[in-house]
Amino acid sequence: DGCIKAVGPADVIRNQFSGATFERIIDCSGKCVLPGLVDAHTHPVWAGDRVHEFAMKLAGASYMEIHQAGGGIHFTVEHTRKATEEELFNTLKHRLERMCRAGSTLVECKSGYGLNLETELKMLRVIERAKQSMDIGISSTYCGAHAVPKGKTATEATDDIINNHLPKLKELKLSGEIHVNNIDVFCEKGVFDLESTRRILQAGKDIGLQINFHGDELHPMKSAELGAELGARAISHLEEVSDEGIRAMARAKCAAVLLPTTAYMLRLKQPQARKMLEEGVIVALGSDFNPNAYCFSMPMVMHLACVNMKMSMNEALAAATINAAYALGKSDTHGSIETGKQGDLLIINSSRWEHLIYQFGGHEALINYVIVKGKVIYHNERCGTM
């Protein structure tokens, strides 16, 4: 059934399964077995990359300056609206395969580059198709409130989402066509304010979606306090979170999904991982893969978390496995090697697991096997020769 049957010392396992026959035995001598990595925040469905904006960013243009010059999210929205479902599916499949080769076995995937009902549904159908046809685990997120569409005010966009988008999602869920897990809003100055965010998140919660949203990234918005109050499962970014927000999240057991790639690429101040950990917040990690932060690799995210956010390697591993699974509401089945949990594993070509973090960008010759539900979905032949 794809679940772990036993965990323990080799001789105990050998005795327990002395009469069993196996389809395949993998020799892990001198290697490490780890839980599959969980990427708790990605935007993997879109057309129109923003490689041309990277130079503007390097020259000092801010996220909001690029946004106001007609670039940023609106550039990608325009291209995503024009792309066919087939084109979007093929690029999503390619990106998920790259994430898988970097050790991710469960990935959160957002919509959010449509900003109109038709394109948002197109993106969600593409994610649903990947869920059904690929081995990698997917938690899907409706993120129609990723930006305010051109020609609308934030209030008009909020009303459209509550009156049109969410009822349609509920209908598609009931008919079994699309199963969305989470609802997301970009709560930010000049995007969706606190009140609009509250209305959308509450409406999503009312149709059975977990609250998992972008907050306190560029400006302090009191998003963390709002999330704690609404019973959010997780809040992402939090570069500008208040001390009270951190305490509220700890009390509410609301996970903080920290994204060291974003702070690194946008040259923002780093999220306060140490303070959150000391206050008892459940800290998770995500790659934030999107046209603005083009990173597929959770091992690189863990490395950045250790170096730039001062997390220990143990904390980073927990944040990229069990805590990231918690942020997606899946920590009872994913994120650790325990009897009864889903058999999602990595085998790395090293006798010390820390190499996964220590080698910055070295996962291509380090990750030997990626296993999902007890099935080898990636075998890296090159590891044998290293």
CSV table of C-alpha atoms in Angstrom, one decimal:
chain,number,residue,atom,x,y,z
A,1,ASP,CA,0.0,0.0,0.0
A,2,GLY,CA,3.0,2.3,-0.3
A,3,CYS,CA,3.3,2.7,3.5
A,4,ILE,CA,6.3,2.0,5.8
A,5,LYS,CA,5.9,-1.4,7.4
A,6,ALA,CA,8.7,-1.4,9.9
A,7,VAL,CA,11.6,0.8,11.1
A,8,GLY,CA,14.3,-0.3,13.4
A,9,PRO,CA,17.8,-2.0,13.8
A,10,ALA,CA,18.8,-4.2,10.9
A,11,ASP,CA,18.8,-7.5,12.8
A,12,VAL,CA,15.3,-6.9,14.2
A,13,ILE,CA,14.0,-6.1,10.7
A,14,ARG,CA,15.8,-9.2,9.3
A,15,ASN,CA,14.1,-11.5,11.9
A,16,GLN,CA,10.7,-9.9,11.4
A,17,PHE,CA,10.8,-10.3,7.6
A,18,SER,CA,12.9,-13.5,7.4
A,19,GLY,CA,10.2,-15.3,5.4
A,20,ALA,CA,9.4,-12.3,3.1
A,21,THR,CA,10.4,-12.0,-0.5
A,22,PHE,CA,11.0,-8.6,-2.0
A,23,GLU,CA,10.6,-7.2,-5.5
A,24,ARG,CA,13.8,-5.2,-5.1
A,25,ILE,CA,16.5,-4.8,-2.5
A,26,ILE,CA,18.7,-1.6,-2.5
A,27,ASP,CA,22.1,-1.8,-0.9
A,28,CYS,CA,22.5,1.3,1.2
A,29,SER,CA,25.9,0.4,2.7
A,30,GLY,CA,27.7,3.7,3.5
A,31,LYS,CA,24.7,5.7,2.5
A,32,CYS,CA,21.9,7.6,4.3
A,33,VAL,CA,18.2,7.2,4.1
A,34,LEU,CA,16.1,10.3,4.8
A,35,PRO,CA,12.5,11.3,4.5
A,36,GLY,CA,11.5,12.7,1.1
A,37,LEU,CA,11.8,16.5,1.2
A,38,VAL,CA,8.6,18.6,1.3
A,39,ASP,CA,8.5,21.9,-0.6
A,40,ALA,CA,5.8,24.0,1.3
A,41,HIS,CA,5.5,26.9,-1.2
A,42,THR,CA,5.8,26.9,-5.0
A,43,HIS,CA,4.3,28.7,-8.0
A,44,PRO,CA,5.1,26.2,-10.7
A,45,VAL,CA,2.3,26.8,-13.3
A,46,TRP,CA,2.9,29.8,-15.6
A,47,ALA,CA,4.2,30.9,-19.0
A,48,GLY,CA,6.5,33.9,-19.6
A,49,ASP,CA,9.6,33.8,-17.6
A,50,ARG,CA,11.2,37.0,-16.3
A,51,VAL,CA,14.8,36.5,-17.1
A,52,HIS,CA,14.9,40.0,-18.6
A,53,GLU,CA,13.9,41.5,-15.3
A,54,PHE,CA,16.8,39.9,-13.4
A,55,ALA,CA,19.2,42.6,-14.8
A,56,MET,CA,16.8,45.3,-13.6
A,57,LYS,CA,16.8,43.8,-10.1
A,58,LEU,CA,20.5,43.5,-10.1
A,59,ALA,CA,20.7,47.2,-11.0
A,60,GLY,CA,18.6,48.1,-7.9
A,61,ALA,CA,15.0,48.2,-9.1
A,62,SER,CA,12.7,47.0,-6.4
A,63,TYR,CA,9.9,44.4,-6.7
A,64,MET,CA,7.3,47.1,-6.6
A,65,GLU,CA,9.1,49.4,-9.1
A,66,ILE,CA,9.2,46.5,-11.7
A,67,HIS,CA,5.6,45.8,-10.9
A,68,GLN,CA,4.6,49.4,-11.6
A,69,ALA,CA,6.6,49.5,-14.8
A,70,GLY,CA,4.2,46.8,-16.2
A,71,GLY,CA,6.6,44.0,-15.4
A,72,GLY,CA,6.6,41.5,-12.6
A,73,ILE,CA,3.5,39.5,-12.1
A,74,HIS,CA,1.4,41.2,-14.8
A,75,PHE,CA,3.9,40.2,-17.5
A,76,THR,CA,3.6,36.5,-16.4
A,77,VAL,CA,-0.2,36.8,-16.2
A,78,GLU,CA,-0.5,38.0,-19.8
A,79,HIS,CA,1.6,35.1,-21.0
A,80,THR,CA,-0.2,32.5,-18.8
A,81,ARG,CA,-3.6,33.7,-20.1
A,82,LYS,CA,-2.5,33.1,-23.7
A,83,ALA,CA,-0.9,29.7,-23.0
A,84,THR,CA,-2.9,26.5,-23.8
A,85,GLU,CA,-3.6,24.0,-21.0
A,86,GLU,CA,-1.3,21.5,-22.8
A,87,GLU,CA,1.6,24.0,-22.8
A,88,LEU,CA,1.1,24.7,-19.1
A,89,PHE,CA,0.9,21.0,-18.3
A,90,ASN,CA,4.1,20.2,-20.2
A,91,THR,CA,6.1,22.9,-18.4
A,92,LEU,CA,4.6,22.0,-15.0
A,93,LYS,CA,5.6,18.3,-15.6
A,94,HIS,CA,9.1,19.3,-16.5
A,95,ARG,CA,9.5,21.6,-13.4
A,96,LEU,CA,8.1,18.9,-11.0
A,97,GLU,CA,10.5,16.4,-12.4
A,98,ARG,CA,13.4,18.7,-11.7
A,99,MET,CA,12.1,19.2,-8.1
A,100,CYS,CA,11.8,15.5,-7.7
A,101,ARG,CA,15.4,15.0,-8.9
A,102,ALA,CA,16.4,17.5,-6.2
A,103,GLY,CA,14.7,15.3,-3.5
A,104,SER,CA,11.2,16.8,-3.2
A,105,THR,CA,8.5,14.1,-2.9
A,106,LEU,CA,5.6,16.4,-1.8
A,107,VAL,CA,5.1,19.9,-3.3
A,108,GLU,CA,2.6,22.6,-2.7
A,109,CYS,CA,1.5,24.1,-6.1
A,110,LYS,CA,-0.3,27.4,-6.4
A,111,SER,CA,-2.4,28.9,-9.1
A,112,GLY,CA,-2.3,32.7,-9.2
A,113,TYR,CA,-1.1,33.9,-12.7
A,114,GLY,CA,-4.6,34.1,-14.1
A,115,LEU,CA,-6.3,36.6,-11.9
A,116,ASN,CA,-9.5,35.8,-13.8
A,117,LEU,CA,-11.8,32.8,-13.3
A,118,GLU,CA,-11.1,31.2,-16.6
A,119,THR,CA,-7.3,31.2,-16.3
A,120,GLU,CA,-7.3,30.3,-12.6
A,121,LEU,CA,-9.4,27.3,-13.4
A,122,LYS,CA,-7.1,26.4,-16.3
A,123,MET,CA,-4.1,26.4,-13.9
A,124,LEU,CA,-6.0,24.4,-11.3
A,125,ARG,CA,-7.0,21.8,-13.9
A,126,VAL,CA,-3.3,21.5,-14.9
A,127,ILE,CA,-2.3,20.9,-11.3
A,128,GLU,CA,-5.1,18.4,-10.9
A,129,ARG,CA,-3.9,16.5,-14.0
A,130,ALA,CA,-0.3,16.4,-12.6
A,131,LYS,CA,-1.8,15.1,-9.3
A,132,GLN,CA,-3.5,12.3,-11.1
A,133,SER,CA,-0.7,11.4,-13.6
A,134,MET,CA,2.6,11.9,-11.7
A,135,ASP,CA,4.1,10.1,-8.8
A,136,ILE,CA,5.2,13.2,-6.9
A,137,GLY,CA,2.8,14.3,-4.1
A,138,ILE,CA,0.9,17.6,-4.7
A,139,SER,CA,-1.0,19.9,-2.4
A,140,SER,CA,-2.9,22.4,-4.6
A,141,THR,CA,-3.6,26.0,-3.7
A,142,TYR,CA,-6.1,28.4,-5.2
A,143,CYS,CA,-4.2,31.8,-5.3
A,144,GLY,CA,-6.6,34.0,-7.3
A,145,ALA,CA,-5.8,36.9,-5.0
A,146,HIS,CA,-2.1,36.9,-6.0
A,147,ALA,CA,-2.4,40.5,-7.4
A,148,VAL,CA,-5.2,42.9,-8.3
A,149,PRO,CA,-6.1,42.4,-12.0
A,150,LYS,CA,-5.6,45.4,-14.3
A,151,GLY,CA,-8.8,47.5,-14.5
A,152,LYS,CA,-10.1,46.4,-11.1
A,153,THR,CA,-9.8,47.8,-7.6
A,154,ALA,CA,-8.8,45.5,-4.7
A,155,THR,CA,-12.4,45.6,-3.4
A,156,GLU,CA,-13.8,44.7,-6.9
A,157,ALA,CA,-11.3,41.8,-7.2
A,158,THR,CA,-12.2,40.6,-3.7
A,159,ASP,CA,-16.0,40.7,-4.5
A,160,ASP,CA,-15.3,38.8,-7.8
A,161,ILE,CA,-13.3,36.1,-5.9
A,162,ILE,CA,-16.0,35.6,-3.2
A,163,ASN,CA,-19.0,35.8,-5.5
A,164,ASN,CA,-17.7,34.0,-8.6
A,165,HIS,CA,-14.4,32.1,-8.1
A,166,LEU,CA,-15.0,30.3,-4.8
A,167,PRO,CA,-18.6,29.1,-5.6
A,168,LYS,CA,-17.2,27.7,-8.9
A,169,LEU,CA,-14.4,25.9,-7.0
A,170,LYS,CA,-17.0,24.5,-4.6
A,171,GLU,CA,-19.1,23.2,-7.5
A,172,LEU,CA,-16.0,21.6,-9.2
A,173,LYS,CA,-15.0,20.0,-5.9
A,174,LEU,CA,-18.5,18.5,-5.5
A,175,SER,CA,-18.5,17.1,-9.0
A,176,GLY,CA,-15.0,15.6,-8.4
A,177,GLU,CA,-13.3,17.5,-11.2
A,178,ILE,CA,-10.9,19.6,-9.2
A,179,HIS,CA,-9.8,19.1,-5.6
A,180,VAL,CA,-8.2,22.2,-4.1
A,181,ASN,CA,-6.5,21.9,-0.7
A,182,ASN,CA,-5.6,25.5,0.3
A,183,ILE,CA,-6.5,29.1,-0.2
A,184,ASP,CA,-3.9,31.9,-0.5
A,185,VAL,CA,-4.0,35.7,-0.7
A,186,PHE,CA,-1.1,38.1,-1.2
A,187,CYS,CA,-1.7,40.3,1.8
A,188,GLU,CA,0.4,43.4,1.0
A,189,LYS,CA,0.3,47.2,0.8
A,190,GLY,CA,-1.0,48.1,-2.7
A,191,VAL,CA,-2.3,44.6,-3.2
A,192,PHE,CA,-4.9,43.1,-0.8
A,193,ASP,CA,-5.3,44.9,2.5
A,194,LEU,CA,-6.0,43.2,5.8
A,195,GLU,CA,-9.8,43.5,5.4
A,196,SER,CA,-10.0,42.1,1.9
A,197,THR,CA,-7.6,39.3,2.9
A,198,ARG,CA,-9.8,38.5,5.9
A,199,ARG,CA,-12.9,38.3,3.7
A,200,ILE,CA,-11.3,36.0,1.0
A,201,LEU,CA,-9.7,33.7,3.5
A,202,GLN,CA,-12.8,33.3,5.6
A,203,ALA,CA,-14.9,32.6,2.4
A,204,GLY,CA,-12.3,30.0,1.4
A,205,LYS,CA,-12.4,28.4,4.9
A,206,ASP,CA,-16.2,28.3,4.6
A,207,ILE,CA,-15.9,26.0,1.6
A,208,GLY,CA,-13.4,23.7,3.3
A,209,LEU,CA,-10.1,25.0,2.2
A,210,GLN,CA,-7.1,25.3,4.5
A,211,ILE,CA,-5.8,28.8,5.0
A,212,ASN,CA,-2.2,29.1,3.8
A,213,PHE,CA,-1.3,32.7,2.6
A,214,HIS,CA,1.4,35.2,1.8
A,215,GLY,CA,1.8,37.8,4.7
A,216,ASP,CA,4.1,40.5,6.1
A,217,GLU,CA,6.6,40.2,3.2
A,218,LEU,CA,7.4,43.8,2.1
A,219,HIS,CA,5.5,45.8,4.8
A,220,PRO,CA,4.3,44.9,8.3
A,221,MET,CA,0.6,44.2,7.7
A,222,LYS,CA,-0.4,42.3,10.9
A,223,SER,CA,-0.9,39.3,8.6
A,224,ALA,CA,0.4,36.9,11.3
A,225,GLU,CA,-2.1,38.2,13.8
A,226,LEU,CA,-4.9,37.8,11.3
A,227,GLY,CA,-3.8,34.3,10.3
A,228,ALA,CA,-3.7,33.2,14.0
A,229,GLU,CA,-7.1,34.6,14.6
A,230,LEU,CA,-8.6,32.8,11.5
A,231,GLY,CA,-7.0,29.5,12.4
A,232,ALA,CA,-4.6,29.5,9.4
A,233,ARG,CA,-2.6,26.4,8.9
A,234,ALA,CA,0.4,28.4,7.6
A,235,ILE,CA,1.6,31.8,6.6
A,236,SER,CA,4.5,32.4,4.1
A,237,HIS,CA,7.2,35.0,3.9
A,238,LEU,CA,7.0,37.0,7.2
A,239,GLU,CA,10.1,39.1,6.6
A,240,GLU,CA,8.3,42.0,8.3
A,241,VAL,CA,6.3,40.1,10.9
A,242,SER,CA,5.8,41.8,14.3
A,243,ASP,CA,6.8,40.4,17.6
A,244,GLU,CA,3.1,40.0,18.6
A,245,GLY,CA,2.5,38.2,15.3
A,246,ILE,CA,5.2,35.7,16.1
A,247,ARG,CA,3.7,35.0,19.6
A,248,ALA,CA,0.2,34.7,18.1
A,249,MET,CA,1.4,32.2,15.5
A,250,ALA,CA,3.1,30.1,18.2
A,251,ARG,CA,0.0,30.1,20.3
A,252,ALA,CA,-2.2,29.2,17.3
A,253,LYS,CA,0.2,26.4,16.1
A,254,CYS,CA,0.2,28.2,12.8
A,255,ALA,CA,3.3,27.2,10.7
A,256,ALA,CA,5.7,29.9,9.4
A,257,VAL,CA,6.8,28.9,5.8
A,258,LEU,CA,10.1,30.8,5.4
A,259,LEU,CA,11.5,31.4,1.9
A,260,PRO,CA,15.2,32.2,2.1
A,261,THR,CA,15.4,32.3,-1.8
A,262,THR,CA,13.1,35.4,-1.9
A,263,ALA,CA,15.0,37.4,0.7
A,264,TYR,CA,18.2,36.4,-1.1
A,265,MET,CA,17.1,37.3,-4.7
A,266,LEU,CA,15.2,40.5,-3.7
A,267,ARG,CA,17.9,41.5,-1.2
A,268,LEU,CA,15.3,41.8,1.5
A,269,LYS,CA,16.0,41.4,5.2
A,270,GLN,CA,15.9,37.8,6.2
A,271,PRO,CA,12.9,36.3,8.1
A,272,GLN,CA,13.6,36.0,11.8
A,273,ALA,CA,13.9,32.3,11.9
A,274,ARG,CA,15.8,32.2,15.2
A,275,LYS,CA,13.3,34.4,17.1
A,276,MET,CA,10.4,32.2,15.7
A,277,LEU,CA,12.1,29.0,16.8
A,278,GLU,CA,12.8,30.4,20.3
A,279,GLU,CA,9.1,31.5,20.6
A,280,GLY,CA,7.9,28.0,19.7
A,281,VAL,CA,6.7,28.7,16.1
A,282,ILE,CA,6.5,25.6,13.8
A,283,VAL,CA,9.1,26.7,11.1
A,284,ALA,CA,8.8,25.2,7.6
A,285,LEU,CA,10.7,25.9,4.4
A,286,GLY,CA,9.7,26.4,0.8
A,287,SER,CA,11.6,27.1,-2.4
A,288,ASP,CA,9.1,29.8,-3.6
A,289,PHE,CA,9.8,28.6,-7.1
A,290,ASN,CA,8.3,31.2,-9.5
A,291,PRO,CA,9.5,33.5,-12.3
A,292,ASN,CA,11.0,35.8,-9.6
A,293,ALA,CA,12.9,33.1,-7.6
A,294,TYR,CA,13.8,30.3,-10.1
A,295,CYS,CA,14.9,27.6,-7.6
A,296,PHE,CA,13.9,24.0,-7.7
A,297,SER,CA,16.2,22.7,-5.0
A,298,MET,CA,15.1,22.2,-1.4
A,299,PRO,CA,18.8,21.2,-0.5
A,300,MET,CA,19.8,24.7,-1.6
A,301,VAL,CA,16.9,26.3,0.3
A,302,MET,CA,18.1,24.4,3.4
A,303,HIS,CA,21.7,25.7,2.9
A,304,LEU,CA,20.5,29.3,2.6
A,305,ALA,CA,18.3,28.8,5.7
A,306,CYS,CA,21.3,27.7,7.7
A,307,VAL,CA,23.7,30.4,6.4
A,308,ASN,CA,21.4,33.4,6.0
A,309,MET,CA,18.7,32.7,8.6
A,310,LYS,CA,21.1,31.1,11.2
A,311,MET,CA,19.1,27.8,11.4
A,312,SER,CA,21.0,24.6,12.5
A,313,MET,CA,21.2,21.8,10.0
A,314,ASN,CA,18.8,19.7,12.2
A,315,GLU,CA,16.3,22.6,12.3
A,316,ALA,CA,16.5,23.0,8.5
A,317,LEU,CA,16.0,19.3,7.9
A,318,ALA,CA,12.9,19.3,10.2
A,319,ALA,CA,11.7,22.4,8.4
A,320,ALA,CA,12.0,20.8,5.0
A,321,THR,CA,10.3,17.5,6.0
A,322,ILE,CA,7.9,17.1,9.0
A,323,ASN,CA,7.2,20.8,9.5
A,324,ALA,CA,6.7,21.5,5.8
A,325,ALA,CA,4.3,18.5,5.8
A,326,TYR,CA,2.5,20.1,8.8
A,327,ALA,CA,2.2,23.4,6.9
A,328,LEU,CA,0.2,21.4,4.3
A,329,GLY,CA,-1.9,19.5,6.8
A,330,LYS,CA,-0.1,16.2,5.9
A,331,SER,CA,2.3,15.6,8.9
A,332,ASP,CA,0.3,12.5,9.9
A,333,THR,CA,1.1,10.8,6.7
A,334,HIS,CA,4.3,12.5,5.4
A,335,GLY,CA,7.6,14.1,6.5
A,336,SER,CA,9.2,11.4,8.6
A,337,ILE,CA,10.3,7.8,8.6
A,338,GLU,CA,7.7,6.1,10.8
A,339,THR,CA,5.7,2.9,10.6
A,340,GLY,CA,2.4,3.5,8.9
A,341,LYS,CA,3.5,6.7,7.1
A,342,GLN,CA,3.8,6.9,3.4
A,343,GLY,CA,7.1,5.5,2.1
A,344,ASP,CA,8.6,8.7,0.7
A,345,LEU,CA,12.4,8.4,1.0
A,346,LEU,CA,15.7,9.7,-0.3
A,347,ILE,CA,18.9,7.7,-0.4
A,348,ILE,CA,22.0,9.8,-0.5
A,349,ASN,CA,25.4,8.8,-1.6
A,350,SER,CA,27.1,9.8,1.7
A,351,SER,CA,27.5,8.3,5.1
A,352,ARG,CA,26.6,11.6,6.7
A,353,TRP,CA,23.2,13.2,5.9
A,354,GLU,CA,24.6,16.7,6.5
A,355,HIS,CA,26.1,16.5,3.0
A,356,LEU,CA,22.7,17.3,1.6
A,357,ILE,CA,22.9,20.8,3.1
A,358,TYR,CA,26.7,21.2,3.2
A,359,GLN,CA,27.1,20.7,-0.6
A,360,PHE,CA,25.7,23.9,-2.0
A,361,GLY,CA,24.1,22.9,-5.3
A,362,GLY,CA,25.6,19.4,-5.1
A,363,HIS,CA,22.5,17.4,-5.1
A,364,GLU,CA,22.9,16.1,-8.7
A,365,ALA,CA,25.7,13.8,-7.7
A,366,LEU,CA,24.5,13.2,-4.2
A,367,ILE,CA,20.8,12.0,-4.4
A,368,ASN,CA,21.0,8.4,-5.4
A,369,TYR,CA,17.4,7.3,-5.2
A,370,VAL,CA,14.0,9.2,-4.8
A,371,ILE,CA,11.2,6.9,-3.6
A,372,VAL,CA,7.5,7.8,-3.4
A,373,LYS,CA,5.0,5.3,-1.9
A,374,GLY,CA,7.7,2.7,-1.8
A,375,LYS,CA,8.3,3.0,-5.6
A,376,VAL,CA,11.7,4.2,-7.0
A,377,ILE,CA,10.7,7.2,-9.1
A,378,TYR,CA,14.3,8.5,-9.7
A,379,HIS,CA,17.5,6.5,-9.8
A,380,ASN,CA,20.6,8.5,-10.4
A,381,GLU,CA,23.1,6.2,-12.1
A,382,ARG,CA,25.9,8.7,-11.7
A,383,CYS,CA,26.1,8.3,-8.0
A,384,GLY,CA,27.6,4.8,-8.5
A,385,THR,CA,30.7,6.3,-10.2
A,386,MET,CA,31.2,9.2,-7.7
